[in-house]
Amino acid sequence: MAAAVTSRLSAALCRQFQRVVTVSSFTQAHYAAQTISKFQSCQQRAPVYSRALHTSCVRKGLDEFFDLPENWGEPTVKSGAPWTAKQLRTKSNEDLHKLWYVLLKEKNMLLTIEQEAKRQCLQMPSPERVKKVERSMKRLDTVVQERADSLRLLQTGQEKARPGAWRKNVFGKTIWYKFREHPIPWHLNTRYKRKRFYEPLHVTPYTRLSLEKHLKSKVRKERREKRRHKELAEIFPKKTAVA
């Protein structure tokens, strides 16, 4: 009886083991088939080109610091008028930012041409271009400063970027004193207490004399200009056109 039960248990275990082996082999075959199909589909796809580092165009190289080849050897090069403040005020901040770097690149190119002309002892073609670019950059800087001052005046009510006050020095001159931050209070700062922001009594007469001297020099300059205009009018009289 015991032998029959043992044989039945052995047969049942063999059947279960056979089922497990069959299922696992089927699963492995199915997974392998899916992997092969995915690999084939990846091979059939179009290749994707990606680059982690992007650089600017390097085809010109150092030629960026020189003028166009068609302008080489020419005695004069045509150039436009400099930017006016009225034109720059109509531009946005982004356009002004881009224009600044365009003018800076143009200035570097013109300075390179000027240095090369000096090295070869030649005349730079159209040297007035440097002045035009400098004027445009100065006006652009002025327009940007105007916008910054307007924004600061609107937000904080301060005219200057750095707060300060009008004070008189020991020579009687009115100066703009810029405030600075100190780690200690002003009444404990010996360096600040050594400064004098008032006009001494013995300096007051000299202040009046300095003002009188300034007014006299201004009057002399105006008289000199009038005399010069009068002499030029005598040398080059105005002639009315005969009808």
Short mmCIF file of C-alpha atoms in Angstrom, two decimals:
data_model
loop_
_atom_site.label_atom_id
_atom_site.label_comp_id
_atom_site.label_asym_id
_atom_site.label_seq_id
_atom_site.Cartn_x
_atom_site.Cartn_y
_atom_site.Cartn_z
CA MET A 1 0.00 0.00 0.00
CA ALA A 2 2.78 2.43 0.94
CA ALA A 3 4.61 1.64 -2.29
CA ALA A 4 1.51 2.54 -4.35
CA VAL A 5 1.12 5.89 -2.58
CA THR A 6 4.81 6.71 -3.08
CA SER A 7 4.60 5.92 -6.79
CA ARG A 8 1.53 8.13 -7.20
CA LEU A 9 3.27 11.07 -5.46
CA SER A 10 6.33 10.63 -7.65
CA ALA A 11 4.20 10.64 -10.80
CA ALA A 12 2.39 13.84 -9.69
CA LEU A 13 5.70 15.63 -9.00
CA CYS A 14 7.03 14.59 -12.39
CA ARG A 15 3.94 15.94 -14.15
CA GLN A 16 4.22 19.33 -12.29
CA PHE A 17 7.92 19.61 -13.11
CA GLN A 18 7.19 18.90 -16.76
CA ARG A 19 4.55 21.66 -16.84
CA VAL A 20 6.93 24.21 -15.27
CA VAL A 21 9.66 23.39 -17.72
CA THR A 22 7.24 23.69 -20.64
CA VAL A 23 5.87 27.10 -19.50
CA SER A 24 9.31 28.57 -18.75
CA SER A 25 10.68 27.47 -22.11
CA PHE A 26 7.65 29.00 -23.85
CA THR A 27 8.12 32.28 -21.97
CA GLN A 28 11.82 32.46 -22.83
CA ALA A 29 11.08 31.80 -26.49
CA HIS A 30 8.39 34.47 -26.55
CA TYR A 31 10.72 37.04 -24.84
CA ALA A 32 13.51 36.24 -27.31
CA ALA A 33 11.14 36.68 -30.25
CA GLN A 34 10.03 40.10 -28.91
CA THR A 35 13.65 41.21 -28.41
CA ILE A 36 14.61 40.22 -31.96
CA SER A 37 11.60 42.06 -33.41
CA LYS A 38 12.48 45.22 -31.43
CA PHE A 39 16.10 45.07 -32.58
CA GLN A 40 15.02 44.71 -36.19
CA SER A 41 12.61 47.66 -35.89
CA CYS A 42 15.40 49.80 -34.42
CA GLN A 43 17.64 48.90 -37.33
CA GLN A 44 14.93 49.88 -39.79
CA ARG A 45 14.44 53.30 -38.23
CA ALA A 46 16.22 56.37 -39.63
CA PRO A 47 19.36 57.26 -37.64
CA VAL A 48 18.99 60.25 -35.29
CA TYR A 49 21.92 62.66 -35.38
CA SER A 50 22.51 64.61 -32.15
CA ARG A 51 25.35 66.80 -31.03
CA ALA A 52 25.97 67.85 -27.46
CA LEU A 53 28.22 70.82 -28.34
CA HIS A 54 27.11 73.53 -30.76
CA THR A 55 29.63 76.07 -32.02
CA SER A 56 29.33 79.16 -34.18
CA CYS A 57 30.47 79.42 -37.77
CA VAL A 58 34.27 79.29 -38.05
CA ARG A 59 34.59 79.51 -41.80
CA LYS A 60 35.83 83.12 -41.79
CA GLY A 61 38.21 82.96 -38.84
CA LEU A 62 40.41 86.04 -38.54
CA ASP A 63 38.83 87.57 -41.64
CA GLU A 64 36.16 88.96 -39.30
CA PHE A 65 38.72 91.57 -38.18
CA PHE A 66 39.27 92.83 -41.74
CA ASP A 67 37.11 94.59 -44.27
CA LEU A 68 35.34 92.87 -47.15
CA PRO A 69 37.67 91.65 -49.92
CA GLU A 70 36.03 93.94 -52.50
CA ASN A 71 37.10 96.96 -50.41
CA TRP A 72 40.77 96.00 -50.27
CA GLY A 73 43.01 98.54 -52.00
CA GLU A 74 40.20 101.06 -52.48
CA PRO A 75 41.05 104.68 -51.55
CA THR A 76 37.55 105.34 -50.23
CA VAL A 77 34.86 103.09 -48.79
CA LYS A 78 31.22 104.13 -48.74
CA SER A 79 29.64 104.27 -45.30
CA GLY A 80 26.38 105.51 -43.91
CA ALA A 81 25.68 108.25 -41.40
CA PRO A 82 26.09 107.56 -37.67
CA TRP A 83 23.08 106.63 -35.58
CA THR A 84 21.30 109.61 -34.06
CA ALA A 85 19.83 109.69 -30.57
CA LYS A 86 16.35 110.19 -32.04
CA GLN A 87 16.64 106.98 -34.06
CA LEU A 88 18.03 105.02 -31.12
CA ARG A 89 15.21 106.09 -28.79
CA THR A 90 12.70 104.33 -31.06
CA LYS A 91 14.51 100.99 -30.67
CA SER A 92 13.71 98.38 -28.06
CA ASN A 93 16.19 97.25 -25.41
CA GLU A 94 16.81 94.00 -27.27
CA ASP A 95 17.57 95.85 -30.52
CA LEU A 96 19.92 98.22 -28.72
CA HIS A 97 21.71 95.25 -27.17
CA LYS A 98 22.22 93.65 -30.57
CA LEU A 99 23.24 96.96 -32.16
CA TRP A 100 25.88 97.52 -29.47
CA TYR A 101 27.67 94.28 -30.37
CA VAL A 102 27.38 95.05 -34.08
CA LEU A 103 29.03 98.44 -33.50
CA LEU A 104 31.65 96.87 -31.25
CA LYS A 105 32.53 94.34 -33.94
CA GLU A 106 32.71 97.12 -36.54
CA LYS A 107 34.97 99.18 -34.26
CA ASN A 108 37.34 96.25 -33.73
CA MET A 109 37.51 95.71 -37.49
CA LEU A 110 38.25 99.39 -38.17
CA LEU A 111 40.93 99.55 -35.48
CA THR A 112 42.57 96.46 -36.99
CA ILE A 113 42.54 98.08 -40.43
CA GLU A 114 43.98 101.29 -38.95
CA GLN A 115 46.81 99.42 -37.23
CA GLU A 116 47.60 97.46 -40.40
CA ALA A 117 47.66 100.70 -42.40
CA LYS A 118 50.12 102.20 -39.91
CA ARG A 119 52.31 99.12 -40.15
CA GLN A 120 52.44 99.40 -43.92
CA CYS A 121 52.81 103.23 -43.79
CA LEU A 122 49.66 103.68 -45.86
CA GLN A 123 46.56 105.85 -45.59
CA MET A 124 43.58 104.10 -44.06
CA PRO A 125 40.62 104.12 -46.48
CA SER A 126 37.85 106.37 -45.16
CA PRO A 127 39.21 106.96 -41.63
CA GLU A 128 36.05 108.87 -40.71
CA ARG A 129 34.31 105.53 -40.17
CA VAL A 130 35.99 105.19 -36.78
CA LYS A 131 34.53 108.51 -35.62
CA LYS A 132 31.08 107.53 -36.89
CA VAL A 133 31.13 104.27 -34.96
CA GLU A 134 32.37 105.97 -31.80
CA ARG A 135 29.63 108.60 -32.03
CA SER A 136 26.99 105.90 -32.52
CA MET A 137 28.26 103.94 -29.51
CA LYS A 138 28.36 107.07 -27.35
CA ARG A 139 24.80 108.01 -28.29
CA LEU A 140 23.62 104.46 -27.72
CA ASP A 141 25.19 104.51 -24.27
CA THR A 142 23.47 107.84 -23.58
CA VAL A 143 20.07 106.46 -24.58
CA VAL A 144 20.51 103.39 -22.38
CA GLN A 145 21.55 105.62 -19.48
CA GLU A 146 18.47 107.79 -20.01
CA ARG A 147 16.21 104.75 -19.79
CA ALA A 148 17.97 103.50 -16.66
CA ASP A 149 17.66 106.93 -15.02
CA SER A 150 13.96 107.16 -15.93
CA LEU A 151 13.25 103.70 -14.52
CA ARG A 152 15.17 104.43 -11.32
CA LEU A 153 13.42 107.81 -10.92
CA LEU A 154 10.07 106.09 -11.35
CA GLN A 155 10.80 103.27 -8.90
CA THR A 156 12.90 104.98 -6.22
CA GLY A 157 12.59 108.71 -6.90
CA GLN A 158 16.39 109.16 -7.03
CA GLU A 159 18.00 111.08 -9.88
CA LYS A 160 21.47 109.61 -9.41
CA ALA A 161 22.40 105.96 -9.52
CA ARG A 162 24.39 106.44 -6.34
CA PRO A 163 22.62 108.52 -3.65
CA GLY A 164 24.30 111.68 -2.43
CA ALA A 165 23.81 115.35 -1.58
CA TRP A 166 25.05 118.78 -2.62
CA ARG A 167 27.61 120.05 -0.11
CA LYS A 168 30.23 122.75 0.17
CA ASN A 169 33.89 121.96 0.69
CA VAL A 170 36.48 124.02 2.56
CA PHE A 171 37.26 125.99 -0.63
CA GLY A 172 33.69 127.26 -0.98
CA LYS A 173 32.90 125.07 -3.99
CA THR A 174 29.56 123.28 -4.19
CA ILE A 175 30.18 119.60 -4.94
CA TRP A 176 28.07 116.45 -5.22
CA TYR A 177 29.03 114.17 -2.34
CA LYS A 178 28.33 110.49 -2.95
CA PHE A 179 27.20 108.45 0.01
CA ARG A 180 29.07 105.30 0.92
CA GLU A 181 28.31 102.42 3.24
CA HIS A 182 30.37 102.11 6.43
CA PRO A 183 30.44 99.32 9.00
CA ILE A 184 30.19 101.80 11.89
CA PRO A 185 27.95 104.85 12.57
CA TRP A 186 29.06 108.24 11.29
CA HIS A 187 29.56 109.71 14.77
CA LEU A 188 32.06 106.93 15.56
CA ASN A 189 33.88 107.13 12.22
CA THR A 190 36.97 109.25 12.80
CA ARG A 191 37.83 109.34 9.09
CA TYR A 192 34.43 110.80 8.22
CA LYS A 193 34.57 113.30 11.10
CA ARG A 194 37.84 114.70 9.73
CA LYS A 195 36.01 115.89 6.61
CA ARG A 196 34.70 119.44 6.54
CA PHE A 197 31.49 120.22 4.69
CA TYR A 198 31.23 123.94 5.32
CA GLU A 199 32.78 127.16 4.07
CA PRO A 200 35.16 128.84 6.56
CA LEU A 201 34.72 132.55 7.21
CA HIS A 202 38.13 133.52 5.84
CA VAL A 203 37.30 131.77 2.52
CA THR A 204 34.09 133.72 1.83
CA PRO A 205 35.84 136.83 0.31
CA TYR A 206 37.87 134.62 -2.01
CA THR A 207 34.71 132.84 -3.10
CA ARG A 208 33.24 136.18 -4.19
CA LEU A 209 36.45 137.01 -6.03
CA SER A 210 36.40 133.64 -7.79
CA LEU A 211 32.81 134.22 -8.93
CA GLU A 212 33.71 137.70 -10.17
CA LYS A 213 36.68 136.30 -12.09
CA HIS A 214 34.48 133.68 -13.72
CA LEU A 215 31.87 136.26 -14.79
CA LYS A 216 34.55 138.58 -16.23
CA SER A 217 36.09 135.75 -18.27
CA LYS A 218 32.65 134.85 -19.60
CA VAL A 219 32.01 138.45 -20.67
CA ARG A 220 35.43 138.65 -22.36
CA LYS A 221 34.72 135.46 -24.29
CA GLU A 222 31.38 136.81 -25.52
CA ARG A 223 32.97 140.10 -26.61
CA ARG A 224 35.73 138.23 -28.40
CA GLU A 225 33.18 136.14 -30.29
CA LYS A 226 31.20 139.24 -31.30
CA ARG A 227 34.36 140.97 -32.52
CA ARG A 228 35.32 137.91 -34.55
CA HIS A 229 31.89 137.68 -36.18
CA LYS A 230 32.06 141.39 -37.02
CA GLU A 231 35.48 141.02 -38.69
CA LEU A 232 34.27 138.03 -40.70
CA ALA A 233 31.20 140.00 -41.80
CA GLU A 234 33.46 142.80 -43.06
CA ILE A 235 35.73 140.38 -44.93
CA PHE A 236 32.87 138.35 -46.43
CA PRO A 237 29.92 140.73 -46.84
CA LYS A 238 26.55 139.30 -47.72
CA LYS A 239 25.58 139.90 -51.34
CA THR A 240 21.94 139.90 -52.29
CA ALA A 241 21.10 138.13 -55.50
CA VAL A 242 20.10 140.45 -58.36
CA ALA A 243 16.57 139.70 -59.51
#
